XYZ file of C-alpha atoms in Angstrom:
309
model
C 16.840 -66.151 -45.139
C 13.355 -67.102 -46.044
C 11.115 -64.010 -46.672
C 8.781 -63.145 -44.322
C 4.749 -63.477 -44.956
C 2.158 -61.363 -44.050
C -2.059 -61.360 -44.048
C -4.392 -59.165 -45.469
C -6.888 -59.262 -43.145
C -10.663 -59.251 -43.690
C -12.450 -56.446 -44.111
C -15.109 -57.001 -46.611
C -18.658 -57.616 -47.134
C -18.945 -61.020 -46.304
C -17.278 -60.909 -43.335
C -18.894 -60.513 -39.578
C -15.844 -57.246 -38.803
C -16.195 -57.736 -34.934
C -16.208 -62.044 -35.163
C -14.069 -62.593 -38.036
C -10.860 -59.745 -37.426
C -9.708 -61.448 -34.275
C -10.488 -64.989 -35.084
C -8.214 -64.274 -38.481
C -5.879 -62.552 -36.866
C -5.163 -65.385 -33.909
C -5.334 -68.075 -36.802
C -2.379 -66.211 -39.295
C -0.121 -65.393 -35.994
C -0.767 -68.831 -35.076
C 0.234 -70.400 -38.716
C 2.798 -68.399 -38.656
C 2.348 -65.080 -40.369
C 4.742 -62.131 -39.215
C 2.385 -59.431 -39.983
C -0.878 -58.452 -40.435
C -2.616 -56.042 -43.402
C -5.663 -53.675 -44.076
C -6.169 -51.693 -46.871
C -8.380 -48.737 -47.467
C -11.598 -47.835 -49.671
C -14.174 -45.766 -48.305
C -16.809 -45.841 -50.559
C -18.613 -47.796 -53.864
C -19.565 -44.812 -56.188
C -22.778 -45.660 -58.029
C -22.200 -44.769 -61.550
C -18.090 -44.267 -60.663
C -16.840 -40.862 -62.120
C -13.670 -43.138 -63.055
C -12.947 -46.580 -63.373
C -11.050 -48.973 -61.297
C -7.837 -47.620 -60.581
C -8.780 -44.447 -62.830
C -8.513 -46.909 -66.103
C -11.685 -45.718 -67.818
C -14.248 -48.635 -68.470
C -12.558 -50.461 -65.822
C -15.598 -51.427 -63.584
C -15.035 -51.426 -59.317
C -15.398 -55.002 -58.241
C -18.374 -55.869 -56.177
C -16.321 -56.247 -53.289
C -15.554 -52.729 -52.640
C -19.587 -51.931 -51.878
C -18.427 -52.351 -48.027
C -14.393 -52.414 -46.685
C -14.184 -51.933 -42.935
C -12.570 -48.756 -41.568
C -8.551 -50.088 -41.835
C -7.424 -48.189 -38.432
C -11.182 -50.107 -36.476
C -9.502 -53.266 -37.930
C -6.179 -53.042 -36.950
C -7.044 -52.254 -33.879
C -9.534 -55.462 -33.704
C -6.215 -57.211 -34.636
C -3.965 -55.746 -32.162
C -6.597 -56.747 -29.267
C -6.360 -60.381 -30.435
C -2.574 -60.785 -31.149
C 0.736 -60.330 -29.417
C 3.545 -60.575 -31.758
C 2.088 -60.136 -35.462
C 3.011 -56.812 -37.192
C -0.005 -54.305 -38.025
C 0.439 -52.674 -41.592
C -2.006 -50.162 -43.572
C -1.516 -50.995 -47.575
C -2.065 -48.342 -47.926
C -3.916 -45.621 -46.273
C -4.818 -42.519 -48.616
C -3.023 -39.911 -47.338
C -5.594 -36.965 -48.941
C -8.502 -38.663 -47.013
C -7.354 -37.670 -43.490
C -6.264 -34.766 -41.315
C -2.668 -34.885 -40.811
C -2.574 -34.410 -37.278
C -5.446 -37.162 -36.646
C -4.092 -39.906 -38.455
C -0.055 -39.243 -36.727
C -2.287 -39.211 -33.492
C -4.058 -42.303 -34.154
C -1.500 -44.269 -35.539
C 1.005 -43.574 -32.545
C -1.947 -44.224 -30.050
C -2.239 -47.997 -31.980
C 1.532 -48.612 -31.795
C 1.823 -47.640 -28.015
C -1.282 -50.039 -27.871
C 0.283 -52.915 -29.550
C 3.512 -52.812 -28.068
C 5.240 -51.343 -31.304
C 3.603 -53.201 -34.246
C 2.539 -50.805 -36.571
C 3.987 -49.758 -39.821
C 2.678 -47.096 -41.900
C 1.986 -47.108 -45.394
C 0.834 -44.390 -47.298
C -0.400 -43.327 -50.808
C -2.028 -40.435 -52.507
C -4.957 -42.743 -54.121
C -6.684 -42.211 -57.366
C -10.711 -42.391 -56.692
C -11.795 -39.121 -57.638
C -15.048 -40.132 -55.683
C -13.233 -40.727 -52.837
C -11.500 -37.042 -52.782
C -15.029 -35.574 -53.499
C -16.524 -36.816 -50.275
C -13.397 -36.562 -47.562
C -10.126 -35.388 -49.112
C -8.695 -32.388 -47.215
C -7.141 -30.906 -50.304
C -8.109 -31.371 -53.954
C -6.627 -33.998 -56.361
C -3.877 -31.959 -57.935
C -2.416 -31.296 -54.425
C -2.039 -34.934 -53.625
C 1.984 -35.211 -53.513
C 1.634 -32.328 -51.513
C -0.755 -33.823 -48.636
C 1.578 -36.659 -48.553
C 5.017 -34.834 -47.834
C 2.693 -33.007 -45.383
C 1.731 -36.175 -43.366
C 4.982 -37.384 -43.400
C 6.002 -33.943 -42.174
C 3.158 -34.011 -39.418
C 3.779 -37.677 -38.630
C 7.516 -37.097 -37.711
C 6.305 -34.123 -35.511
C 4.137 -35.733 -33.791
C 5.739 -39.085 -32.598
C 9.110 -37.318 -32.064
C 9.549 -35.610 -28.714
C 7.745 -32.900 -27.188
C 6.905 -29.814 -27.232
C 5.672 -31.077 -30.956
C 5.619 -27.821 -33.187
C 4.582 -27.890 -36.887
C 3.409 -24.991 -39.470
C 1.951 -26.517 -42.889
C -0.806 -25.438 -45.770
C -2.975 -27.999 -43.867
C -1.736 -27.892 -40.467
C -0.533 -25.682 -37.731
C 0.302 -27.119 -34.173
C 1.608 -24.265 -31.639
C 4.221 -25.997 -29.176
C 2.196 -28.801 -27.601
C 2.395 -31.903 -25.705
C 1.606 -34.476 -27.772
C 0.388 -38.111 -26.323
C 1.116 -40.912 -26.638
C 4.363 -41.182 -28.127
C 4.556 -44.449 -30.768
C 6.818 -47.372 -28.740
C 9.827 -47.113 -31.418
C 9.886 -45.329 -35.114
C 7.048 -46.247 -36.877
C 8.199 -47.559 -40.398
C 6.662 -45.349 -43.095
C 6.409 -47.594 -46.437
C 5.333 -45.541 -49.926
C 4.378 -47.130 -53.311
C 6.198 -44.880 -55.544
C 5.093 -45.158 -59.234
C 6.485 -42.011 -60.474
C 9.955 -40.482 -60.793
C 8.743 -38.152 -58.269
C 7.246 -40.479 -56.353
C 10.416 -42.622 -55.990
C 12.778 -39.507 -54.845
C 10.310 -38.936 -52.252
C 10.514 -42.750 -51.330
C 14.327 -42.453 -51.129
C 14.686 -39.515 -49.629
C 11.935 -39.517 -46.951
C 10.481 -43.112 -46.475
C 11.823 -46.435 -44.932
C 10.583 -48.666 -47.155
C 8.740 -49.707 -50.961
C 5.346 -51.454 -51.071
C 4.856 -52.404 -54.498
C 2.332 -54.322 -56.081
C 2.977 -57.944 -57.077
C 1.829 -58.308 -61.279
C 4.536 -60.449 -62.667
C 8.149 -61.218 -61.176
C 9.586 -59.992 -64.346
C 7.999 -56.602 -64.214
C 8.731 -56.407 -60.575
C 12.820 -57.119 -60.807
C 13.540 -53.835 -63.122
C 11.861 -51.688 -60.879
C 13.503 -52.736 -57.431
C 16.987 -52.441 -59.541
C 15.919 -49.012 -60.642
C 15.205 -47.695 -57.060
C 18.437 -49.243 -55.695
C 19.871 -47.305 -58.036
C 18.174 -44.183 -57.573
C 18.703 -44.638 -54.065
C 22.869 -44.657 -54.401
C 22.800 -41.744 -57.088
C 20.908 -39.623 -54.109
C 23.344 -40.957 -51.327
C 21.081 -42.984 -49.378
C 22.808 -45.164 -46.656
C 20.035 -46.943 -44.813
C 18.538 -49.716 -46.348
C 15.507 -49.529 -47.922
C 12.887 -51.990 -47.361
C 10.548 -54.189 -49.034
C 6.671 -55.055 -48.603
C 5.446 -57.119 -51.850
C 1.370 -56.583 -51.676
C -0.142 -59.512 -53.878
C -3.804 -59.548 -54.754
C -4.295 -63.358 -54.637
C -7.812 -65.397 -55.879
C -7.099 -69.065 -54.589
C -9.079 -71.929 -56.653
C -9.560 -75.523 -55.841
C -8.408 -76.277 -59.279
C -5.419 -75.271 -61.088
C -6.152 -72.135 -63.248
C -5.289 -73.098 -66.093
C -4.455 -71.296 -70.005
C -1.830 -68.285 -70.788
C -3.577 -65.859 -69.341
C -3.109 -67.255 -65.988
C -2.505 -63.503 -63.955
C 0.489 -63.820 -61.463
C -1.577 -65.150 -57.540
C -4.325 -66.922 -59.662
C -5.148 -70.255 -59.184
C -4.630 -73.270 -56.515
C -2.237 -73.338 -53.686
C 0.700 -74.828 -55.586
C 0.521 -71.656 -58.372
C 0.532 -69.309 -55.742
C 3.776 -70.835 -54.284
C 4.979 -70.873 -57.412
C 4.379 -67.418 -58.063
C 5.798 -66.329 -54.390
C 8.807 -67.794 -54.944
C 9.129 -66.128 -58.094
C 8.808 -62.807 -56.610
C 10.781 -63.710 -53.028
C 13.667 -64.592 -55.862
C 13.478 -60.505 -56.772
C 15.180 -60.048 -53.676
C 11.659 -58.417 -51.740
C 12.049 -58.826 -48.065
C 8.500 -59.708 -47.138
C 5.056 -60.621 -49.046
C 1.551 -59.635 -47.988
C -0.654 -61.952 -49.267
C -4.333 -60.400 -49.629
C -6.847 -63.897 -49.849
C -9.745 -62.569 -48.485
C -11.500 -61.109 -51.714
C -12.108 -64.701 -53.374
C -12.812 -66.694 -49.721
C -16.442 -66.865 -48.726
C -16.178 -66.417 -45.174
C -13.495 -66.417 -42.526
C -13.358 -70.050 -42.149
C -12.402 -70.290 -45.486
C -10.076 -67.678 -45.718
C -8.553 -68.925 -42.619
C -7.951 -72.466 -44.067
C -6.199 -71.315 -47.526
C -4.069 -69.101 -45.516
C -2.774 -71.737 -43.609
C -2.592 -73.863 -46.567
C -0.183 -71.322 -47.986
C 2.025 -70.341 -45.089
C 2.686 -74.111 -44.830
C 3.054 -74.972 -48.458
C 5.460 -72.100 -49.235
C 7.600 -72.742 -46.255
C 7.731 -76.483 -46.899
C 8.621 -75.103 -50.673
C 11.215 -72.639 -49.143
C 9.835 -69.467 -49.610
C-alpha cells in the first residue's frame, strides 16, 4: 500500500493567513493529500538566548520572525476542506494550559467531523518557555504526561474529573466531546521519551534527516514496544523539512528533501521504504507565495505517486 502524504500548510511570513490557508488547503485535498499540517513557534527572540534547536551558534532562520497561531490555522483549514486530516507537528506542550488546549482541540475535531490528530512535544526554545510556558524547562516531561493525562479526561465521558500539579477539574461537564479518539502522536528522542511513546501515545512523528538514520530508530522502538508488551500498533507520521529548487541540487552535501522535484521523490521513497506509514511534507518555507507553494505541491503528490510512493 502506497504511503499516505500529507501538507504542511502555510503559516509564515509571506503568506496572506486568512487568503492563502484555505486556498492551500482546497488545492492539497484536491491533488490529493490525506492530511493537512501546522507546526508551532511563537516567537523570533532578538539576540536568541540559544540557538536553533538549542545547538549553540546555530542561528533561527528568518522565517520564524512570524508563524501563524497553528490551532487559527487549522481551523482556517477545516472551514475549507471536507475530508483532509488536520495534524499539529507539533504543538509544545509547556506553552499551554492543559485544560485549554484538550478543550480546543476536541471543539476542532467535533468541528471537522473527526480530523484532528494531536501531536505533541516538550520544545527546546528557552525564549519560548520564558514568555508562556506554564511550568519551567526542567519540568517539561512532566507537563507533557500531564496533557496527555488532561486530554484523556477531557474528551472521555462525563462528569470529567482530573487532579494534577497544573490542573484540577472538580466533576464537570465537559463540551464538546471530540467525534472519535483523537490520535496523540509524540516525537520521542530519548529513552524516556520513547517509553512514554509506547506506553501512552498512538503514534511516532519523527523527523525525516536521512533514510539510513531513520531505519535504526523505527527498529529500535518496535522493539521497545514488544519488550513493554504493547499490542496496538504503533503509528507513523514522517515530518520532512523540504526546500524545492528548479534545478537539481547538486554536490555531496546534498541534505535529504533538497533540491528539484525528482530528488525529493527520490528521497520519499527512500524513507516510505523504512516502513513509515505516512509523510508530511513541509514546502512552504522555500515557496514565495501560495501560488507557488501550491504548484510544487502538486508537482510532488503527482510525481511520487506516478513514481509509486
Amino acid at each position: 500500500m502506497a504511503v499516505r502524504l500529507g501538507l504542511g500548510l502555510p503559516q509564515m511570513r509571506q503568506y496572506d493567513i486568512g487568503r492563502d490557508v484555505p486556498a492551500v488547503a482546497r488545492a492539497a485535498e484536491e491533488a490529493g493529500y490525506e492530511s493537512l499540517w501546522v507546526f508551532e513557534r511563537i516567537l523570533f527572540p532578538e539576540p536568541a538566548s540559544q540557538g536553533l534547536f538549542g545547538v549553540p551558534g546555530l542561528p533561527w532562520p528568518d522565517a520564524y520572525r512570524s508563524v501563524a497561531d497553528p490551532l487559527v490555522t487549522l481551523a482556517l483549514a477545516a472551514a475549507a476542506t471536507d475530508r483532509a486530516r488536520l495534524g499539529t507537528s507539533v504543538l509544545i506542550a509547556p506553552l499551554h494550559v492543559p485544560f485549554q488546549l484538550a478543550r480546543a482541540l476536541a471543539s476542532l475535531d467535533a468541528a471537522s467531523g473527526g480530523r484532528v490528530v494531536a501531536g505533541f512535544g516538550t520544545g527546546w526554545s528557552l525564549d519560548e518557555y520564558a514568555a508562556a510556558a506554564v511550568a519551567p524547562f526542567e519540568r517539561r516531561g512532566a507537563v507533557l504526561d500531564e496533557l496527555i493525562d488532561v486530554c484523556h479526561a477531557v474528551w472521555g465521558p462525563d462528569p470529567v474529573a482530573y487532579e494534577g500539579e497544573l490542573t484540577t477539574i472538580a466533576p464537570s461537564v465537559v463540551g464538546p466531546k471530540p467525534r472519535r479518539p483523537i490520535p496523540i502522536l509524540l516525537p520521542a528522542n530519548s529513552p524516556r521519551a520513547l517509553r512514554r511513546l509506547v506506553d501512552r501515545a498512538d503514534g511516532w512523528m519523527p523527523v525525516g534527516a536521512g533514510a539510513e538514520a531513520l531505519a535504526p530508530q523505527w527498529h529500535k522502538l518496535r522493539e521497545l514496544a514488544a519488550e513493554r508488551g504493547r499490542t496496538a500498533p504503533v503509528h507513523t507520521v514522517l515530518r520532512v523539512n523540504a526546500r524545492h529548487t528548479a534545478k537539481p541540487h547538486g554536490g555531496r552535501e546534498r541534505r535529504p528533501f533538497q533540491g528539484n522535484v525528482e530528488q525529493i521523490v527520490t528521497d520519499l521513497a527512500a524513507h516510505a521504504a523504512v516502513g513509515i506509514e505516512e509523510i508530511l511534507i513541509d514546502l512552504q518555507d522555500g515557496a514565495r507565495n501560495a501560488e507557488e507553494l501550491t504548484a510544487v505541491a502538486a508537482e510532488v503528490y503527482a510525481a511520487a505517486r506516478a513514481g509509486g510512493v
